[in-house]
CSV table of C-alpha atoms in Angstrom, one decimal:
chain,number,residue,atom,x,y,z
Z,1,MET,CA,-14.7,61.6,66.8
Z,2,CYS,CA,-14.9,64.3,64.2
Z,3,GLY,CA,-11.2,65.7,64.9
Z,4,THR,CA,-9.8,62.2,65.0
Z,5,LYS,CA,-8.2,60.6,61.8
Z,6,ARG,CA,-9.1,57.0,61.5
Z,7,LYS,CA,-6.5,54.7,60.6
Z,8,SER,CA,-6.9,52.9,57.4
Z,9,ARG,CA,-6.8,49.2,57.6
Z,10,SER,CA,-4.3,47.5,55.3
Z,11,PRO,CA,-5.8,44.7,53.2
Z,12,PRO,CA,-4.6,41.2,53.9
Z,13,ALA,CA,-1.4,40.2,52.5
Z,14,SER,CA,-3.4,37.4,50.4
Z,15,VAL,CA,-5.3,40.3,48.7
Z,16,SER,CA,-2.9,43.0,48.3
Z,17,GLY,CA,-0.1,40.9,47.0
Z,18,LYS,CA,-0.2,39.5,43.6
Z,19,LEU,CA,-1.4,35.9,43.3
Z,20,GLY,CA,1.5,33.6,43.3
Z,21,THR,CA,3.9,35.9,44.9
Z,22,ASN,CA,2.8,35.7,48.7
Z,23,ASP,CA,4.7,32.7,50.4
Z,24,THR,CA,2.0,32.3,53.1
Z,25,LYS,CA,-0.9,31.9,50.6
Z,26,GLU,CA,-2.1,28.3,50.2
Z,27,GLU,CA,-2.4,26.8,46.9
Z,28,ALA,CA,-5.9,26.5,45.7
Z,29,PRO,CA,-7.1,22.8,45.9
Z,30,LYS,CA,-7.4,21.1,42.8
Z,31,LEU,CA,-10.9,20.4,41.6
Z,32,GLU,CA,-12.1,17.0,40.9
Z,33,ILE,CA,-14.7,16.9,38.1
Z,34,VAL,CA,-17.9,14.7,39.0
Z,35,TRP,CA,-18.4,13.4,35.5
Z,36,ARG,CA,-21.8,11.9,36.4
Z,37,ASN,CA,-23.1,15.3,37.2
Z,38,VAL,CA,-21.5,17.0,34.2
Z,39,ILE,CA,-23.1,14.3,32.1
Z,40,ILE,CA,-26.5,14.8,33.7
Z,41,MET,CA,-26.4,18.6,33.5
Z,42,ALA,CA,-25.3,18.4,29.7
Z,43,TYR,CA,-28.0,16.2,28.9
Z,44,ILE,CA,-30.6,18.3,30.6
Z,45,HIS,CA,-29.5,21.5,28.8
Z,46,ILE,CA,-29.1,19.8,25.4
Z,47,ALA,CA,-32.4,17.8,25.7
Z,48,GLY,CA,-34.2,20.9,26.9
Z,49,THR,CA,-32.9,23.0,24.3
Z,50,TYR,CA,-34.0,20.2,21.7
Z,51,GLY,CA,-37.3,20.1,23.5
Z,52,LEU,CA,-37.8,23.8,23.1
Z,53,TYR,CA,-37.3,23.2,19.3
Z,54,LEU,CA,-39.6,20.5,19.3
Z,55,TRP,CA,-42.3,22.6,21.2
Z,56,PHE,CA,-41.8,25.6,19.0
Z,57,SER,CA,-42.0,23.5,15.7
Z,58,GLY,CA,-45.2,21.6,17.1
Z,59,GLN,CA,-46.7,24.9,18.0
Z,60,MET,CA,-45.9,26.2,14.6
Z,61,LEU,CA,-47.4,23.3,12.8
Z,62,ALA,CA,-50.4,23.4,15.0
Z,63,THR,CA,-50.8,27.4,14.3
Z,64,THR,CA,-50.4,26.8,10.5
Z,65,ILE,CA,-53.1,24.1,10.4
Z,66,VAL,CA,-55.5,26.5,11.8
Z,67,ILE,CA,-54.4,29.5,9.7
Z,68,GLY,CA,-54.5,27.4,6.5
Z,69,ALA,CA,-56.7,24.2,6.5
Z,70,HIS,CA,-59.2,25.8,9.0
Z,71,ARG,CA,-59.7,29.3,8.5
Z,72,LEU,CA,-58.5,30.0,5.1
Z,73,TRP,CA,-59.6,26.8,3.1
Z,74,ALA,CA,-62.5,25.0,5.2
Z,75,HIS,CA,-64.2,28.5,6.3
Z,76,LYS,CA,-63.0,30.9,3.6
Z,77,CYS,CA,-62.7,33.6,6.5
Z,78,TYR,CA,-60.0,35.3,4.4
Z,79,LYS,CA,-58.3,35.1,1.1
Z,80,ALA,CA,-54.4,34.4,0.7
Z,81,LYS,CA,-51.9,35.2,-2.2
Z,82,LEU,CA,-49.9,32.2,-3.8
Z,83,PRO,CA,-46.7,32.5,-1.6
Z,84,LEU,CA,-48.7,32.3,1.7
Z,85,ARG,CA,-50.9,29.4,0.4
Z,86,ILE,CA,-47.7,27.4,-0.6
Z,87,ILE,CA,-46.2,28.1,2.8
Z,88,LEU,CA,-49.3,26.9,4.6
Z,89,ALA,CA,-49.9,23.9,2.3
Z,90,ILE,CA,-46.1,22.7,3.2
Z,91,CYS,CA,-46.8,23.2,6.8
Z,92,GLN,CA,-50.0,21.3,6.6
Z,93,THR,CA,-47.9,18.4,5.1
Z,94,PHE,CA,-45.4,18.4,8.0
Z,95,ALA,CA,-48.4,18.0,10.4
Z,96,CYS,CA,-49.8,14.9,8.9
Z,97,GLN,CA,-53.3,15.2,9.6
Z,98,ASN,CA,-54.8,14.3,6.3
Z,99,SER,CA,-54.7,16.4,3.1
Z,100,ILE,CA,-56.1,19.7,2.9
Z,101,TYR,CA,-58.9,18.7,0.6
Z,102,GLU,CA,-60.0,15.6,3.0
Z,103,TRP,CA,-59.4,17.8,6.0
Z,104,CYS,CA,-61.7,20.5,4.9
Z,105,ARG,CA,-64.4,18.3,3.7
Z,106,ASP,CA,-64.6,16.6,7.0
Z,107,HIS,CA,-64.7,19.9,8.7
Z,108,ARG,CA,-67.2,21.3,6.6
Z,109,VAL,CA,-69.6,18.2,7.1
Z,110,HIS,CA,-68.9,18.8,10.8
Z,111,HIS,CA,-70.2,22.1,10.7
Z,112,LYS,CA,-72.9,21.6,8.6
Z,113,PHE,CA,-74.2,18.6,10.3
Z,114,THR,CA,-72.9,19.0,13.7
Z,115,GLU,CA,-73.7,16.5,16.4
Z,116,THR,CA,-75.7,14.4,14.2
Z,117,HIS,CA,-74.7,11.0,12.7
Z,118,ALA,CA,-73.5,12.7,9.8
Z,119,ASP,CA,-70.9,14.6,11.9
Z,120,PRO,CA,-67.7,12.8,11.7
Z,121,HIS,CA,-66.7,13.4,15.3
Z,122,ASN,CA,-70.1,13.7,16.9
Z,123,ALA,CA,-69.8,14.8,20.4
Z,124,ALA,CA,-73.3,13.7,21.5
Z,125,ARG,CA,-71.6,10.1,21.4
Z,126,GLY,CA,-69.3,11.1,24.2
Z,127,PHE,CA,-65.8,12.3,24.8
Z,128,PHE,CA,-63.7,9.4,23.5
Z,129,PHE,CA,-65.7,9.2,20.4
Z,130,ALA,CA,-65.3,12.9,19.6
Z,131,HIS,CA,-61.7,12.8,20.7
Z,132,VAL,CA,-60.1,9.8,18.7
Z,133,GLY,CA,-62.7,7.0,18.5
Z,134,TRP,CA,-64.1,8.3,15.4
Z,135,LEU,CA,-60.7,7.5,13.6
Z,136,LEU,CA,-60.9,4.0,14.9
Z,137,VAL,CA,-64.2,2.9,13.4
Z,138,LYS,CA,-65.6,3.2,9.9
Z,139,LYS,CA,-67.5,6.1,9.1
Z,140,HIS,CA,-71.3,6.1,9.6
Z,141,GLU,CA,-73.0,6.0,6.3
Z,142,ASP,CA,-74.5,9.5,6.9
Z,143,VAL,CA,-71.0,11.0,7.0
Z,144,LYS,CA,-70.5,9.6,3.5
Z,145,THR,CA,-74.0,10.5,2.1
Z,146,LYS,CA,-74.3,14.0,3.6
Z,147,GLY,CA,-70.4,14.6,2.9
Z,148,GLN,CA,-71.4,14.4,-0.9
Z,149,THR,CA,-73.7,17.1,-0.6
Z,150,VAL,CA,-71.1,19.7,0.7
Z,151,ASP,CA,-69.8,21.9,-2.0
Z,152,MET,CA,-65.8,21.6,-2.5
Z,153,SER,CA,-65.7,23.0,-6.0
Z,154,ASP,CA,-63.6,26.0,-4.7
Z,155,LEU,CA,-60.9,23.8,-3.2
Z,156,GLU,CA,-60.8,21.9,-6.7
Z,157,LYS,CA,-60.0,25.0,-8.4
Z,158,ASP,CA,-57.0,25.8,-6.0
Z,159,SER,CA,-54.0,24.4,-7.8
Z,160,VAL,CA,-51.9,24.4,-4.5
Z,161,VAL,CA,-54.6,22.1,-2.7
Z,162,MET,CA,-55.0,19.8,-5.5
Z,163,PHE,CA,-51.1,19.5,-5.9
Z,164,GLN,CA,-50.7,18.5,-2.2
Z,165,LYS,CA,-53.9,16.1,-2.4
Z,166,LYS,CA,-52.3,14.3,-5.4
Z,167,TYR,CA,-48.8,13.7,-3.7
Z,168,TYR,CA,-50.0,13.7,-0.2
Z,169,LEU,CA,-48.9,10.4,1.1
Z,170,PRO,CA,-45.2,10.5,0.0
Z,171,LEU,CA,-44.9,14.1,0.8
Z,172,THR,CA,-46.3,13.8,4.4
Z,173,ILE,CA,-44.2,10.6,5.4
Z,174,PHE,CA,-41.1,12.6,4.2
Z,175,CYS,CA,-42.0,15.8,6.0
Z,176,SER,CA,-43.6,14.5,9.1
Z,177,PHE,CA,-41.3,11.6,10.0
Z,178,VAL,CA,-38.2,11.5,7.9
Z,179,VAL,CA,-37.0,15.2,8.1
Z,180,PRO,CA,-37.7,15.6,11.8
Z,181,TYR,CA,-35.9,12.2,12.5
Z,182,ILE,CA,-32.8,13.0,10.5
Z,183,CYS,CA,-32.2,16.6,11.8
Z,184,PRO,CA,-31.4,15.5,15.4
Z,185,LEU,CA,-29.1,12.6,13.9
Z,186,TYR,CA,-27.2,15.2,12.3
Z,187,PHE,CA,-26.4,16.8,15.6
Z,188,GLY,CA,-25.4,13.7,17.3
Z,189,GLU,CA,-28.7,12.4,18.9
Z,190,GLU,CA,-29.1,8.7,19.4
Z,191,PRO,CA,-31.6,7.2,16.9
Z,192,TYR,CA,-34.0,5.6,19.2
Z,193,LYS,CA,-34.3,8.8,21.1
Z,194,ALA,CA,-34.8,11.0,18.0
Z,195,TRP,CA,-37.6,8.6,16.7
Z,196,TYR,CA,-39.5,8.7,19.9
Z,197,MET,CA,-39.2,12.5,20.2
Z,198,VAL,CA,-40.8,12.8,16.5
Z,199,VAL,CA,-43.6,10.5,17.7
Z,200,CYS,CA,-44.2,12.5,20.8
Z,201,ARG,CA,-44.3,15.8,18.8
Z,202,TYR,CA,-46.7,14.0,16.5
Z,203,MET,CA,-48.7,12.8,19.5
Z,204,LEU,CA,-49.2,16.0,21.2
Z,205,ILE,CA,-50.1,17.9,17.9
Z,206,LEU,CA,-52.8,15.3,17.4
Z,207,ASN,CA,-54.5,15.5,20.7
Z,208,PHE,CA,-54.2,19.3,21.0
Z,209,THR,CA,-56.2,19.1,17.7
Z,210,TRP,CA,-58.7,16.7,18.8
Z,211,LEU,CA,-59.4,18.6,21.9
Z,212,VAL,CA,-61.2,21.1,19.9
Z,213,ASN,CA,-63.5,18.3,18.8
Z,214,SER,CA,-64.1,16.6,22.2
Z,215,ALA,CA,-63.5,19.1,25.2
Z,216,ALA,CA,-64.6,22.3,23.5
Z,217,HIS,CA,-67.8,20.5,22.6
Z,218,LEU,CA,-68.6,19.3,26.0
Z,219,TRP,CA,-67.2,21.5,28.7
Z,220,GLY,CA,-67.7,25.2,29.1
Z,221,PRO,CA,-70.2,28.1,28.7
Z,222,ARG,CA,-72.3,28.6,25.7
Z,223,PRO,CA,-72.6,32.4,25.7
Z,224,TYR,CA,-73.7,32.6,21.9
Z,225,ASP,CA,-75.9,29.7,21.4
Z,226,ASN,CA,-77.2,27.3,23.9
Z,227,ASN,CA,-78.7,25.2,21.6
Z,228,ILE,CA,-75.5,23.6,20.4
Z,229,HIS,CA,-72.7,21.5,22.0
Z,230,ALA,CA,-69.9,23.7,21.0
Z,231,THR,CA,-68.5,25.7,24.2
Z,232,GLU,CA,-66.0,28.4,25.0
Z,233,ASN,CA,-63.0,26.6,26.6
Z,234,ALA,CA,-60.0,28.8,27.5
Z,235,LEU,CA,-57.8,25.6,28.2
Z,236,VAL,CA,-58.2,24.4,24.8
Z,237,SER,CA,-57.8,27.7,23.1
Z,238,GLY,CA,-54.4,27.7,24.8
Z,239,LEU,CA,-53.3,24.5,23.7
Z,240,ALA,CA,-54.8,24.9,20.2
Z,241,VAL,CA,-53.5,28.2,19.5
Z,242,GLY,CA,-57.1,30.1,19.5
Z,243,GLU,CA,-59.5,27.2,18.7
Z,244,GLY,CA,-61.1,27.0,21.9
Z,245,TRP,CA,-63.7,29.7,21.6
Z,246,HIS,CA,-65.8,27.3,19.8
Z,247,ASN,CA,-69.4,28.3,20.7
Z,248,TYR,CA,-68.7,31.6,19.1
Z,249,HIS,CA,-66.8,29.8,16.0
Z,250,HIS,CA,-69.9,27.6,15.2
Z,251,VAL,CA,-72.2,30.6,15.3
Z,252,PHE,CA,-70.0,32.7,13.1
Z,253,PRO,CA,-67.8,30.1,11.3
Z,254,TRP,CA,-66.8,32.8,8.6
Z,255,ASP,CA,-65.3,35.2,11.2
Z,256,TYR,CA,-61.4,35.0,10.6
Z,257,LYS,CA,-60.8,35.6,14.4
Z,258,ALA,CA,-63.0,32.6,15.4
Z,259,ALA,CA,-63.7,34.6,18.5
Z,260,GLU,CA,-65.0,37.7,19.8
Z,261,LEU,CA,-61.7,38.7,21.5
Z,262,THR,CA,-60.5,42.0,20.8
Z,263,THR,CA,-56.8,41.0,21.9
Z,264,TYR,CA,-54.4,38.3,20.8
Z,265,ASN,CA,-54.8,36.5,24.4
Z,266,TYR,CA,-55.1,32.7,23.7
Z,267,ASN,CA,-55.7,33.6,20.0
Z,268,TRP,CA,-52.2,33.5,18.3
Z,269,THR,CA,-53.6,32.5,15.0
Z,270,THR,CA,-55.5,35.7,14.5
Z,271,ALA,CA,-52.3,37.6,15.3
Z,272,LEU,CA,-50.4,35.8,12.6
Z,273,ILE,CA,-53.3,36.3,10.0
Z,274,ASP,CA,-53.2,40.1,10.9
Z,275,PHE,CA,-49.4,40.0,10.2
Z,276,PHE,CA,-49.9,38.5,6.9
Z,277,ALA,CA,-52.4,41.0,6.1
Z,278,TRP,CA,-50.1,43.7,7.1
Z,279,VAL,CA,-47.3,42.1,4.8
Z,280,GLY,CA,-50.0,42.0,2.0
Z,281,TRP,CA,-50.3,38.2,1.5
Z,282,ALA,CA,-53.8,37.9,3.4
Z,283,TYR,CA,-56.6,39.8,2.6
Z,284,ASP,CA,-60.6,40.1,2.6
Z,285,LEU,CA,-60.5,39.3,6.2
Z,286,LYS,CA,-64.1,38.6,7.4
Z,287,THR,CA,-65.5,39.4,10.7
Z,288,VAL,CA,-68.7,40.1,12.3
Z,289,PRO,CA,-69.9,43.6,13.9
Z,290,GLU,CA,-70.3,43.9,17.5
Z,291,ARG,CA,-74.1,44.6,17.5
Z,292,ILE,CA,-74.7,41.4,15.4
Z,293,VAL,CA,-72.8,39.3,18.1
Z,294,TYR,CA,-74.7,40.8,20.9
Z,295,GLN,CA,-77.9,40.2,18.9
Z,296,ARG,CA,-77.0,36.6,19.0
Z,297,VAL,CA,-76.1,36.7,22.6
Z,298,HIS,CA,-79.4,38.0,23.6
Z,299,ARG,CA,-81.5,35.8,21.4
Z,300,THR,CA,-79.8,32.3,22.0
Z,301,GLY,CA,-77.1,32.7,24.8
Z,302,ASP,CA,-76.9,30.8,28.0
Z,303,GLY,CA,-76.7,34.2,29.8
Z,304,SER,CA,-73.0,33.9,30.9
Z,305,HIS,CA,-72.1,36.6,28.4
Z,306,PRO,CA,-71.7,40.1,30.3
Z,307,LYS,CA,-73.9,41.8,27.6
Z,308,HIS,CA,-76.6,39.2,27.9
Z,309,ASN,CA,-80.0,40.9,28.9
Z,310,HIS,CA,-81.4,37.9,30.7
Z,311,GLY,CA,-84.6,37.0,29.3
Z,312,VAL,CA,-85.7,40.2,27.3
Z,313,GLY,CA,-87.2,39.0,24.1
Z,314,VAL,CA,-86.5,42.0,21.9
Z,315,VAL,CA,-82.9,43.7,21.8
Z,316,GLN,CA,-82.7,47.3,20.4
Z,317,ASP,CA,-79.7,49.1,19.1
Z,318,ASP,CA,-78.7,52.7,19.8
Z,319,ASP,CA,-81.0,54.0,17.3
Z,320,ASN,CA,-83.9,52.1,18.8
Z,321,GLY,CA,-84.3,50.0,15.8
Z,322,THR,CA,-85.1,46.0,16.5
Z,323,LEU,CA,-82.1,43.9,15.9
Z,324,CYS,CA,-83.8,40.6,16.5
Z,325,ASN,CA,-86.5,38.7,18.1
Z,326,ASN,CA,-87.0,35.2,19.3
Z,327,ASN,CA,-88.5,33.6,16.2
Z,328,LEU,CA,-85.5,34.0,13.9
Z,329,GLU,CA,-84.7,30.7,12.4
Z,330,VAL,CA,-81.0,29.6,12.4
Z,331,LYS,CA,-79.3,27.3,10.0
Z,332,ASN,CA,-76.0,25.6,10.2
Z,333,SER,CA,-73.3,26.8,7.7
Z,334,TRP,CA,-69.7,25.6,7.3
Z,335,GLY,CA,-68.5,29.0,6.2
Z,336,TRP,CA,-68.5,32.0,3.8
Z,337,ASN,CA,-69.3,30.0,0.6
Z,338,ASP,CA,-72.1,28.1,2.1
Z,339,LYS,CA,-75.3,28.6,0.2
Z,340,ASP,CA,-77.1,28.8,3.6
Z,341,VAL,CA,-75.2,32.1,4.6
Z,342,THR,CA,-78.0,34.5,3.9
Z,343,LYS,CA,-77.6,37.7,1.9
Z,344,GLU,CA,-78.3,39.6,5.1
Z,345,GLU,CA,-75.3,38.0,7.0
Z,346,ARG,CA,-73.3,38.7,4.0
Z,347,ASP,CA,-74.4,42.3,3.9
Z,348,ILE,CA,-73.6,43.0,7.7
Z,349,THR,CA,-70.3,41.2,7.5
Z,350,ILE,CA,-67.2,43.6,7.8
Z,351,ILE,CA,-64.5,42.7,5.2
Z,352,LEU,CA,-61.2,44.0,6.2
Z,353,LYS,CA,-57.9,44.8,4.0
Z,354,GLN,CA,-60.1,44.5,0.8
Z,355,ASN,CA,-58.4,43.5,-2.4
Z,356,ASN,CA,-60.2,43.2,-5.7
Z,357,LYS,CA,-57.4,41.4,-7.5
Z,358,LYS,CA,-58.1,37.8,-8.1
Z,359,SER,CA,-55.6,35.3,-6.5
Z,360,GLN,CA,-57.4,32.0,-6.1
C-alpha cells in the first residue's frame, strides 16, 4: 500500500560479503580443460583466419587479372600510369595464368573469332571444352593462323608487359607457389597443409576465371545480342569479380565497366578502376552512352532487357531522330585499338578522366 514502507531485502551473504571472507561459501570447483576441444577450436579459428587470408588474396589476384590483363591490356578500356601498370603486372604474375602478352593474345583472338574454330575456348564445343578442355589439347590450326592476324603492337611497345613476358616462368613459379608456401610455414603451419592450401587457392582462381569462358557463354539471357553465345550470368559475375555480364561485354568490349550496371553490385573491378582514376593512376576510361546501349538492345537483344521494344524495327531517340534499324551490319572486335571499331563507334564513346599526357 502507498503508506506502507516496504522492507528492503538484504542480499545473500555470498553476494554482500567479500569473496573469500564468507565461511559458508563453497569453493568454486576446479575446471578441467578438455584439451581435445581446445585443439579443435584453436584449429578452427587459426585455419579459418588463414582461409580468410587465402580467400582475400585469391579474390585480390582475380580482381587484378580483370583490371590489368583483361580490361587494360587486352581491351584498352582505359589507360594506366606506370606505377599502376607495375602493380597489375606483379599481381598477374602471382596469378599464374600465362604472361600478360599471351593472355591478351588469346583473349583478343577469342573476341575476334568467338565461337569458331579460331576461338581458343570455343563454347560451341560444349561446357567442358570451353572450361578446361581447350588447355588439355593442342590448339586448332585456325587459332594459330588467325592469332597471327591480331594486332599486338601496342603491347610490344609496353616495357612492363615485355619485361614480364621475358622473365615470366621463374617469376610466376616464385610468386605463385614459393611465396604463398613459405608465408604460412613462417607462422608454424605444417608443410603439407601449406602446400595443399596453395594448390587449392590456385585451383579456385583458375576455375572462377574459366567460368567466364564456359558458363557465361552457355547459360543466361542475351539482352544485347541474341546472335552470340555470350550471356549475362550473375553467379559468374559474383565469382569472377564482375566478369559475368558477358553479353554486354562482347557487344561493347571497350567499355571499362564491362556491364551496363550503374552500381558496383557484382562488379567490384569497376569500383577499383574508378578508385585508381580518382587517385590519378587510371585515365581515359571509355564507356558507351545509354542511348547506344538501348539501340543495340532493340535491334539484336532477346527481349529480356526491360527497355526492349519487342519487335519494333526502328527505334527513335528523344529528338525523334533515328538511332538504328535492323539492317546494320555488326563486326566482332577485340577492343578499342581494333581496326574494326568504326569511326562512328569511336565518336559516340564517352571518355572519362581524360589525360592528354603520354604514359604508355
